[in-house]
Coordinates of N, CA and C in Angstrom, one line a residue:
M244 N 124.3 109.0 125.2 CA 124.2 107.5 124.8 C 124.2 107.4 123.2
L245 N 123.4 108.2 122.6 CA 123.3 108.2 121.1 C 124.6 108.6 120.5
Q246 N 125.2 109.6 121.1 CA 126.5 110.1 120.6 C 127.6 109.0 120.7
R247 N 127.6 108.2 121.8 CA 128.5 107.1 121.9 C 128.3 106.0 120.9
V248 N 127.0 105.7 120.6 CA 126.7 104.7 119.6 C 127.2 105.2 118.2
Y249 N 126.9 106.5 117.9 CA 127.3 107.1 116.6 C 128.8 107.0 116.5
D250 N 129.5 107.4 117.6 CA 131.0 107.4 117.5 C 131.5 106.0 117.3
W251 N 130.9 105.0 117.9 CA 131.3 103.6 117.8 C 131.1 103.2 116.3
I252 N 130.0 103.5 115.7 CA 129.8 103.1 114.3 C 130.7 103.9 113.4
D253 N 130.9 105.2 113.7 CA 131.7 106.0 112.8 C 133.2 105.6 112.8
E254 N 133.6 105.1 114.0 CA 135.0 104.7 114.1 C 135.3 103.5 113.2
R255 N 134.2 102.7 113.0 CA 134.4 101.5 112.2 C 134.0 101.6 110.7
L256 N 133.0 102.5 110.4 CA 132.6 102.6 109.1 C 132.9 104.0 108.4
D257 N 133.3 105.0 109.3 CA 133.7 106.3 108.8 C 132.5 106.9 108.0
I258 N 131.4 107.0 108.7 CA 130.2 107.5 108.0 C 130.0 109.1 108.0
T259 N 130.9 109.7 108.8 CA 130.7 111.2 109.0 C 131.0 111.9 107.6
P260 N 132.0 111.6 106.9 CA 132.2 112.3 105.6 C 131.0 112.1 104.6
M261 N 130.5 110.9 104.6 CA 129.3 110.6 103.8 C 128.1 111.4 104.2
W262 N 127.9 111.5 105.5 CA 126.7 112.2 106.0 C 126.9 113.7 105.8
R263 N 128.1 114.2 105.9 CA 128.3 115.6 105.7 C 128.2 116.0 104.2
D264 N 128.5 115.0 103.3 CA 128.3 115.3 101.9 C 126.9 115.4 101.5
I265 N 126.0 114.7 102.3 CA 124.6 114.8 102.0 C 124.0 116.0 102.7
A266 N 124.3 116.2 104.0 CA 123.7 117.3 104.7 C 124.2 118.7 104.5
D267 N 125.5 118.8 104.2 CA 126.2 120.1 104.0 C 126.0 120.5 102.6
H268 N 124.8 120.9 102.2 CA 124.5 121.2 100.8 C 123.8 122.6 100.8
E269 N 124.4 123.5 100.1 CA 123.8 124.9 100.0 C 122.4 124.9 99.4
V270 N 121.5 125.6 100.1 CA 120.2 125.8 99.6 C 120.1 127.1 98.9
P271 N 119.6 127.2 97.7 CA 119.5 128.5 97.0 C 118.6 129.5 97.7
E272 N 118.9 130.7 97.5 CA 118.2 131.8 98.2 C 116.7 131.9 97.8
H273 N 116.4 131.5 96.6 CA 115.0 131.6 96.2 C 114.1 130.6 96.8
V274 N 114.6 129.6 97.5 CA 113.8 128.7 98.2 C 113.7 128.9 99.7
N275 N 114.3 130.1 100.1 CA 114.3 130.5 101.5 C 113.0 131.4 101.8
P276 N 112.1 130.9 102.6 CA 110.9 131.7 102.9 C 111.2 133.0 103.5
A277 N 112.3 133.1 104.2 CA 112.7 134.4 104.8 C 113.0 135.5 103.8
H278 N 113.4 135.1 102.6 CA 113.7 136.0 101.6 C 112.7 136.1 100.5
H279 N 112.0 135.1 100.2 CA 111.0 135.0 99.1 C 109.7 134.4 99.6
F280 N 108.6 135.1 99.6 CA 107.3 134.5 100.0 C 106.9 133.3 99.2
S281 N 107.2 133.3 97.9 CA 106.8 132.3 97.0 C 107.6 131.0 97.2
A282 N 108.6 131.0 98.1 CA 109.5 129.9 98.3 C 108.7 128.7 98.9
F283 N 107.5 128.9 99.4 CA 106.7 127.8 100.0 C 106.4 126.7 99.0
V284 N 106.3 127.2 97.7 CA 105.9 126.2 96.6 C 107.0 125.2 96.4
Y285 N 108.2 125.5 96.9 CA 109.3 124.5 96.8 C 109.2 123.4 97.9
C286 N 108.3 123.5 98.8 CA 108.1 122.6 99.9 C 107.3 121.4 99.4
F287 N 106.6 121.5 98.3 CA 105.6 120.4 97.9 C 106.4 119.1 97.7
G288 N 107.6 119.1 97.2 CA 108.3 117.8 97.0 C 108.7 117.2 98.3
G289 N 109.2 118.0 99.2 CA 109.5 117.5 100.6 C 108.3 117.0 101.3
L290 N 107.2 117.7 101.2 CA 106.0 117.2 101.9 C 105.5 115.9 101.3
T291 N 105.6 115.8 100.0 CA 105.3 114.5 99.3 C 106.1 113.4 99.8
F292 N 107.4 113.6 100.0 CA 108.3 112.6 100.5 C 107.9 112.2 102.0
F293 N 107.6 113.3 102.8 CA 107.3 113.0 104.2 C 106.0 112.2 104.3
I294 N 105.0 112.5 103.5 CA 103.7 111.7 103.5 C 104.0 110.3 103.0
T295 N 104.9 110.1 102.0 CA 105.2 108.8 101.5 C 105.9 108.0 102.6
V296 N 106.7 108.5 103.4 CA 107.3 107.8 104.5 C 106.3 107.4 105.5
I297 N 105.3 108.2 105.8 CA 104.2 107.9 106.7 C 103.4 106.7 106.1
Q298 N 103.2 106.8 104.8 CA 102.4 105.7 104.1 C 103.1 104.4 104.2
I299 N 104.5 104.4 104.0 CA 105.2 103.2 104.1 C 105.2 102.6 105.5
L300 N 105.4 103.4 106.5 CA 105.4 103.0 107.9 C 104.1 102.5 108.4
S301 N 103.0 103.2 108.1 CA 101.7 102.8 108.4 C 101.3 101.6 107.7
G302 N 101.7 101.4 106.4 CA 101.4 100.2 105.7 C 102.0 99.0 106.2
M303 N 103.3 99.2 106.7 CA 104.0 98.0 107.3 C 103.2 97.6 108.6
F304 N 102.7 98.5 109.3 CA 101.9 98.2 110.5 C 100.6 97.5 110.1
L305 N 99.9 97.9 109.1 CA 98.7 97.3 108.6 C 98.9 95.9 108.2
T306 N 100.0 95.6 107.5 CA 100.2 94.2 107.0 C 100.4 93.2 108.1
M307 N 100.7 93.7 109.3 CA 100.9 92.8 110.4 C 99.5 92.2 110.9
Y308 N 98.4 92.8 110.4 CA 97.1 92.3 110.8 C 96.2 91.9 109.7
Y309 N 96.6 92.4 108.5 CA 95.7 92.2 107.3 C 95.9 90.7 106.8
V310 N 94.7 90.1 106.4 CA 94.7 88.8 105.9 C 94.2 88.8 104.5
P311 N 95.1 88.6 103.4 CA 94.7 88.8 102.1 C 93.9 87.6 101.4
D312 N 92.8 87.3 102.0 CA 91.9 86.4 101.3 C 90.4 86.8 101.5
I313 N 89.6 86.4 100.6 CA 88.2 87.0 100.6 C 87.4 86.6 101.8
V314 N 87.8 85.5 102.5 CA 87.0 85.1 103.7 C 87.4 86.0 104.9
N315 N 88.6 86.4 105.0 CA 89.1 87.0 106.3 C 89.5 88.5 106.1
A316 N 89.5 89.0 104.8 CA 90.1 90.3 104.6 C 89.2 91.4 105.3
Y317 N 87.9 91.4 105.1 CA 87.1 92.4 105.7 C 87.1 92.3 107.3
E318 N 87.1 91.1 107.8 CA 87.1 90.9 109.2 C 88.4 91.3 109.8
S319 N 89.5 91.1 109.1 CA 90.8 91.5 109.6 C 90.9 93.1 109.7
V320 N 90.3 93.7 108.7 CA 90.3 95.2 108.8 C 89.4 95.7 109.9
R321 N 88.3 95.0 110.1 CA 87.4 95.4 111.2 C 88.1 95.2 112.6
Y322 N 88.8 94.0 112.7 CA 89.5 93.7 113.9 C 90.6 94.8 114.2
L323 N 91.3 95.2 113.1 CA 92.3 96.2 113.3 C 91.8 97.5 113.8
Q324 N 90.6 97.9 113.3 CA 90.0 99.2 113.7 C 89.4 99.1 115.1
S325 N 88.8 98.0 115.4 CA 88.1 98.0 116.7 C 88.8 97.4 117.9
E326 N 89.8 96.5 117.6 CA 90.4 95.8 118.7 C 91.9 96.1 118.9
V327 N 92.6 96.5 117.9 CA 94.0 96.8 118.0 C 94.2 98.2 118.5
A328 N 95.1 98.4 119.5 CA 95.4 99.7 120.0 C 96.0 100.6 118.9
F329 N 95.3 101.8 118.8 CA 95.7 102.8 117.8 C 95.5 102.3 116.4
G330 N 94.8 101.2 116.2 CA 94.6 100.7 114.8 C 93.8 101.6 114.0
M331 N 92.7 102.2 114.5 CA 91.9 103.1 113.8 C 92.7 104.3 113.3
I332 N 93.5 104.8 114.2 CA 94.3 106.0 113.9 C 95.3 105.7 112.7
V333 N 96.0 104.5 112.8 CA 97.0 104.2 111.8 C 96.3 103.9 110.5
R334 N 95.2 103.2 110.5 CA 94.5 103.0 109.2 C 94.0 104.3 108.7
G335 N 93.5 105.2 109.5 CA 93.0 106.5 109.1 C 94.1 107.3 108.4
M336 N 95.3 107.2 109.0 CA 96.5 107.9 108.5 C 96.8 107.4 107.1
H337 N 96.8 106.0 107.0 CA 97.1 105.4 105.7 C 96.0 105.7 104.6
H338 N 94.8 105.7 105.1 CA 93.6 106.0 104.2 C 93.7 107.4 103.6
W339 N 93.7 108.4 104.5 CA 93.7 109.8 104.1 C 95.1 110.2 103.5
G340 N 96.2 109.5 103.9 CA 97.5 109.8 103.3 C 97.5 109.4 101.9
A341 N 96.8 108.4 101.5 CA 96.8 107.9 100.1 C 96.2 109.0 99.2
S342 N 95.3 109.8 99.7 CA 94.7 110.9 98.9 C 95.6 112.1 99.0
L343 N 96.1 112.4 100.2 CA 96.9 113.6 100.4 C 98.2 113.5 99.6
V344 N 98.8 112.4 99.5 CA 100.1 112.3 98.7 C 99.9 112.5 97.3
I345 N 98.7 112.2 96.7 CA 98.4 112.5 95.3 C 98.2 114.0 95.1
V346 N 97.6 114.6 96.1 CA 97.4 116.1 96.0 C 98.7 116.8 96.0
M347 N 99.6 116.4 97.0 CA 100.8 117.1 97.1 C 101.7 116.8 95.9
M348 N 101.7 115.6 95.4 CA 102.5 115.3 94.2 C 102.0 116.1 93.0
F349 N 100.7 116.3 92.9 CA 100.1 117.1 91.8 C 100.6 118.5 91.9
L350 N 100.5 119.1 93.1 CA 101.0 120.5 93.3 C 102.5 120.6 93.0
H351 N 103.3 119.6 93.4 CA 104.7 119.5 93.1 C 104.9 119.5 91.6
T352 N 104.2 118.7 90.9 CA 104.3 118.6 89.5 C 103.9 120.0 88.8
L353 N 102.9 120.6 89.3 CA 102.5 122.0 88.8 C 103.7 123.0 89.0
R354 N 104.3 122.9 90.2 CA 105.4 123.8 90.5 C 106.5 123.6 89.5
V355 N 106.9 122.3 89.3 CA 108.0 122.0 88.4 C 107.7 122.5 87.0
F356 N 106.4 122.3 86.5 CA 106.0 122.7 85.2 C 106.1 124.2 85.0
F357 N 105.4 124.9 85.9 CA 105.3 126.4 85.8 C 106.6 127.1 86.1
T358 N 107.5 126.5 86.7 CA 108.8 127.2 86.9 C 109.8 126.7 85.9
G359 N 109.4 125.9 84.9 CA 110.3 125.4 83.9 C 111.4 124.5 84.3
A360 N 111.2 123.8 85.5 CA 112.2 122.9 86.0 C 112.3 121.6 85.3
Y361 N 111.5 121.4 84.3 CA 111.6 120.1 83.5 C 112.5 120.3 82.3
K362 N 113.0 121.5 82.1 CA 113.8 121.7 80.9 C 115.3 121.3 81.1
K363 N 116.0 121.3 80.1 CA 117.4 120.9 80.1 C 118.2 121.6 81.3
P364 N 118.9 120.9 82.1 CA 119.3 119.4 81.9 C 118.5 118.5 82.8
R365 N 117.2 118.8 83.1 CA 116.4 118.0 84.0 C 115.3 117.2 83.3
E366 N 115.4 117.0 82.0 CA 114.4 116.2 81.3 C 114.2 114.8 81.9
L367 N 115.3 114.1 82.2 CA 115.2 112.8 82.7 C 114.6 112.7 84.0
N368 N 114.9 113.7 84.9 CA 114.3 113.8 86.2 C 112.8 114.0 86.1
W369 N 112.4 114.8 85.1 CA 110.9 115.0 84.9 C 110.3 113.7 84.5
V370 N 110.9 112.9 83.7 CA 110.3 111.6 83.3 C 110.2 110.7 84.5
V371 N 111.3 110.7 85.3 CA 111.2 109.8 86.5 C 110.1 110.3 87.5
G372 N 109.9 111.6 87.6 CA 108.9 112.2 88.4 C 107.5 111.8 87.9
V373 N 107.3 111.8 86.6 CA 106.0 111.4 86.1 C 105.8 109.9 86.4
L374 N 106.8 109.1 86.2 CA 106.7 107.6 86.6 C 106.3 107.4 88.0
I375 N 106.9 108.2 88.9 CA 106.6 108.2 90.3 C 105.1 108.5 90.5
F376 N 104.6 109.5 89.8 CA 103.2 109.9 89.9 C 102.3 108.8 89.5
F377 N 102.6 108.1 88.4 CA 101.8 107.0 88.0 C 101.9 105.8 88.9
T378 N 103.1 105.6 89.5 CA 103.2 104.5 90.5 C 102.4 104.8 91.7
M379 N 102.3 106.1 92.1 CA 101.4 106.4 93.3 C 100.0 106.2 93.0
L380 N 99.6 106.5 91.7 CA 98.2 106.3 91.3 C 97.9 104.8 91.4
A381 N 98.8 104.0 90.9 CA 98.6 102.5 90.9 C 98.6 102.0 92.3
L382 N 99.3 102.6 93.2 CA 99.3 102.2 94.6 C 97.9 102.5 95.2
G383 N 97.4 103.6 94.9 CA 96.0 104.0 95.4 C 95.0 103.0 94.8
F384 N 95.1 102.7 93.5 CA 94.1 101.8 92.9 C 94.1 100.4 93.5
T385 N 95.3 99.9 93.6 CA 95.4 98.5 94.1 C 95.1 98.4 95.6
G386 N 95.4 99.4 96.4 CA 95.1 99.4 97.8 C 93.6 99.6 98.1
Y387 N 92.9 100.1 97.1 CA 91.5 100.4 97.4 C 90.6 99.1 97.5
L388 N 91.1 98.1 96.9 CA 90.3 96.8 96.9 C 90.5 96.1 98.2
L389 N 91.6 96.3 98.9 CA 92.1 95.4 100.0 C 91.1 95.3 101.2
P390 N 90.3 96.4 101.5 CA 89.3 96.2 102.6 C 88.2 95.2 102.3
W391 N 88.0 94.9 101.0 CA 87.1 93.9 100.5 C 85.7 94.2 101.0
D392 N 85.2 95.5 100.8 CA 83.8 95.8 101.1 C 83.2 96.1 99.8
M393 N 81.9 96.5 99.8 CA 81.1 96.7 98.6 C 81.7 97.9 97.8
K394 N 82.0 99.0 98.5 CA 82.6 100.1 97.8 C 83.9 99.8 97.1
A395 N 84.7 99.1 97.7 CA 86.0 98.7 97.1 C 85.8 97.7 96.0
Y396 N 84.8 96.8 96.1 CA 84.6 95.8 95.0 C 84.1 96.5 93.8
F397 N 83.1 97.4 93.9 CA 82.5 98.0 92.7 C 83.5 99.1 92.1
A398 N 84.3 99.7 92.9 CA 85.2 100.7 92.4 C 86.3 99.9 91.6
T399 N 86.7 98.7 92.0 CA 87.6 97.9 91.3 C 87.0 97.4 90.0
V400 N 85.7 97.1 90.0 CA 85.0 96.7 88.8 C 85.1 97.8 87.7
V401 N 84.8 99.0 88.2 CA 84.9 100.2 87.3 C 86.3 100.4 86.8
G402 N 87.3 100.3 87.7 CA 88.7 100.5 87.3 C 89.2 99.5 86.3
L403 N 88.8 98.2 86.4 CA 89.2 97.2 85.5 C 88.5 97.3 84.2
E404 N 87.3 97.8 84.2 CA 86.6 98.1 82.9 C 87.2 99.2 82.1
I405 N 87.7 100.2 82.9 CA 88.5 101.3 82.2 C 89.8 100.8 81.6
A406 N 90.5 99.9 82.4 CA 91.7 99.3 81.9 C 91.5 98.5 80.7
E407 N 90.3 97.8 80.7 CA 90.0 96.9 79.5 C 89.7 97.7 78.3
A408 N 89.3 99.0 78.4 CA 89.0 99.8 77.3 C 90.3 100.3 76.6
V409 N 91.4 100.1 77.2 CA 92.7 100.6 76.6 C 92.9 99.8 75.3
P410 N 93.2 100.5 74.2 CA 93.4 99.7 72.9 C 94.6 98.7 73.0
F411 N 94.4 97.6 72.3 CA 95.4 96.6 72.1 C 95.7 95.8 73.4
V412 N 96.1 96.4 74.4 CA 96.6 95.6 75.6 C 95.6 95.7 76.8
G413 N 94.5 96.4 76.6 CA 93.6 96.6 77.7 C 93.0 95.3 78.2
E414 N 92.5 94.5 77.3 CA 91.9 93.2 77.7 C 92.8 92.3 78.5
L415 N 94.1 92.2 77.9 CA 95.1 91.4 78.6 C 95.4 91.9 79.9
A416 N 95.6 93.2 80.0 CA 96.0 93.9 81.3 C 94.9 93.6 82.4
A417 N 93.6 93.8 82.0 CA 92.5 93.6 82.9 C 92.5 92.1 83.4
T418 N 92.7 91.2 82.5 CA 92.7 89.8 82.8 C 93.8 89.4 83.8
L419 N 95.0 90.0 83.5 CA 96.2 89.7 84.4 C 95.9 90.3 85.8
L420 N 95.3 91.5 85.9 CA 95.1 92.1 87.2 C 94.0 91.3 87.9
A421 N 92.9 90.9 87.2 CA 91.8 90.2 87.9 C 92.2 88.8 88.2
G422 N 93.1 88.2 87.5 CA 93.5 86.8 87.7 C 92.5 85.9 87.1
G423 N 91.6 86.3 86.3 CA 90.6 85.5 85.7 C 89.5 86.3 85.1
E424 N 88.3 85.7 84.9 CA 87.2 86.4 84.3 C 86.4 87.2 85.3
I425 N 86.5 86.9 86.6 CA 85.7 87.6 87.6 C 86.6 88.1 88.7
I426 N 86.1 89.1 89.5 CA 86.9 89.6 90.6 C 86.6 88.7 91.8
G427 N 87.7 88.1 92.3 CA 87.5 87.1 93.4 C 88.8 87.0 94.2
A428 N 89.0 85.8 94.6 CA 90.2 85.5 95.5 C 91.5 85.8 94.8
Q429 N 91.6 85.4 93.5 CA 92.8 85.7 92.7 C 93.1 87.2 92.6
T430 N 92.0 87.9 92.4 CA 92.1 89.4 92.2 C 92.7 90.0 93.5
L431 N 92.1 89.7 94.6 CA 92.5 90.2 95.9 C 94.0 89.9 96.2
T432 N 94.4 88.6 95.9 CA 95.8 88.2 96.2 C 96.7 89.0 95.3
R433 N 96.3 89.1 94.0 CA 97.2 89.9 93.1 C 97.3 91.3 93.5
F434 N 96.2 91.9 93.8 CA 96.3 93.4 94.2 C 97.1 93.5 95.5
F435 N 97.0 92.6 96.4 CA 97.8 92.7 97.6 C 99.3 92.6 97.3
A436 N 99.7 91.6 96.5 CA 101.1 91.4 96.1 C 101.6 92.7 95.3
I437 N 100.8 93.2 94.4 CA 101.2 94.3 93.7 C 101.4 95.6 94.6
H438 N 100.4 95.7 95.5 CA 100.4 96.9 96.4 C 101.5 96.8 97.4
V439 N 101.9 95.7 97.9 CA 102.8 95.6 99.0 C 104.2 95.3 98.6
F440 N 104.4 94.6 97.4 CA 105.7 94.2 97.0 C 106.2 94.9 95.7
F441 N 105.5 94.7 94.6 CA 105.9 95.2 93.3 C 106.0 96.7 93.2
L442 N 104.9 97.4 93.5 CA 104.9 98.8 93.4 C 105.8 99.6 94.4
P443 N 105.8 99.1 95.7 CA 106.8 99.8 96.6 C 108.2 99.6 96.1
G444 N 108.6 98.5 95.6 CA 109.9 98.3 95.1 C 110.2 99.2 94.0
A445 N 109.3 99.4 93.0 CA 109.4 100.3 91.9 C 109.5 101.7 92.4
L446 N 108.7 102.1 93.4 CA 108.6 103.4 94.0 C 110.0 103.8 94.6
L447 N 110.5 102.9 95.4 CA 111.8 103.2 96.1 C 112.9 103.3 95.1
G448 N 112.9 102.5 94.0 CA 113.9 102.7 93.0 C 113.8 104.0 92.3
L449 N 112.6 104.4 91.9 CA 112.4 105.6 91.2 C 112.7 106.8 92.1
M450 N 112.4 106.8 93.4 CA 112.7 107.9 94.3 C 114.2 108.0 94.5
A451 N 114.9 106.9 94.6 CA 116.3 106.9 94.7 C 117.0 107.6 93.5
A452 N 116.5 107.2 92.3 CA 117.0 107.9 91.1 C 116.6 109.4 91.1
H453 N 115.4 109.7 91.5 CA 115.0 111.1 91.6 C 115.9 111.9 92.5
F454 N 116.2 111.4 93.7 CA 117.0 112.2 94.7 C 118.5 112.3 94.2
I455 N 119.0 111.2 93.6 CA 120.4 111.3 93.1 C 120.5 112.3 92.0
M456 N 119.5 112.4 91.1 CA 119.6 113.5 90.1 C 119.4 114.9 90.7
I457 N 118.6 115.0 91.7 CA 118.4 116.3 92.3 C 119.8 116.7 93.0
R458 N 120.4 115.7 93.6 CA 121.7 116.0 94.3 C 122.7 116.4 93.3
R459 N 122.7 115.7 92.1 CA 123.7 116.1 91.1 C 123.4 117.4 90.4
Q460 N 122.2 117.7 90.2 CA 121.8 118.9 89.4 C 121.5 120.1 90.3
G461 N 121.2 119.8 91.6 CA 120.8 120.9 92.4 C 119.3 121.3 92.3
I462 N 118.9 122.2 93.2 CA 117.5 122.6 93.1 C 117.4 123.6 92.0
S463 N 116.3 123.5 91.2 CA 116.1 124.3 90.1 C 115.9 125.8 90.5
G464 N 116.3 126.7 89.6 CA 116.2 128.1 89.8 C 114.8 128.6 89.7
P465 N 114.6 129.9 90.0 CA 113.3 130.5 89.8 C 112.9 130.7 88.4
L466 N 111.6 131.0 88.1 CA 111.1 131.1 86.7 C 111.9 132.2 86.0

């Protein structure tokens, strides 16, 4: 059945050459675990991408039940966990995945640095990777407030105080994030919008650029 659907689409859009161009790509010998034990360190980037996909899919599920206002936010999270089928599992995946993706990205960044993969001609890809790292950190920060419990509230207070301490632009940045002088309804709405719309859009654009450059330049060689 799936083959017939694929053939129907391929007959009209001719997607097979495009798919082969993506899939039929030689993998260097030094990233093959069968030949080199250290090849596992080259898996960190792929694992980061895999966890990111899980974060996107689980986040889409969570937004179907989450209510981004200070009256209903906490109750919507409680309802999701206690009343929705598999809600606790999906939220747990999203919660722990937010930490795991940072760990895997940090390990991937270390691999790139210690193998010299940031050097010519991959300097621009390194810059894009660093921007992806900061985007992930921003996603973690903005998502932390959304359950609207005491821990999330005071963690956001600390985070905004740190942002306010940045020279020149810190006070303005903190005010824009908070939506005013206090952390309240405007803050929660802005964090939700940034977390669900602005940052994912930036992340997808950066990841597309990252993968295109990897495709053009190939996987970096060993140290």
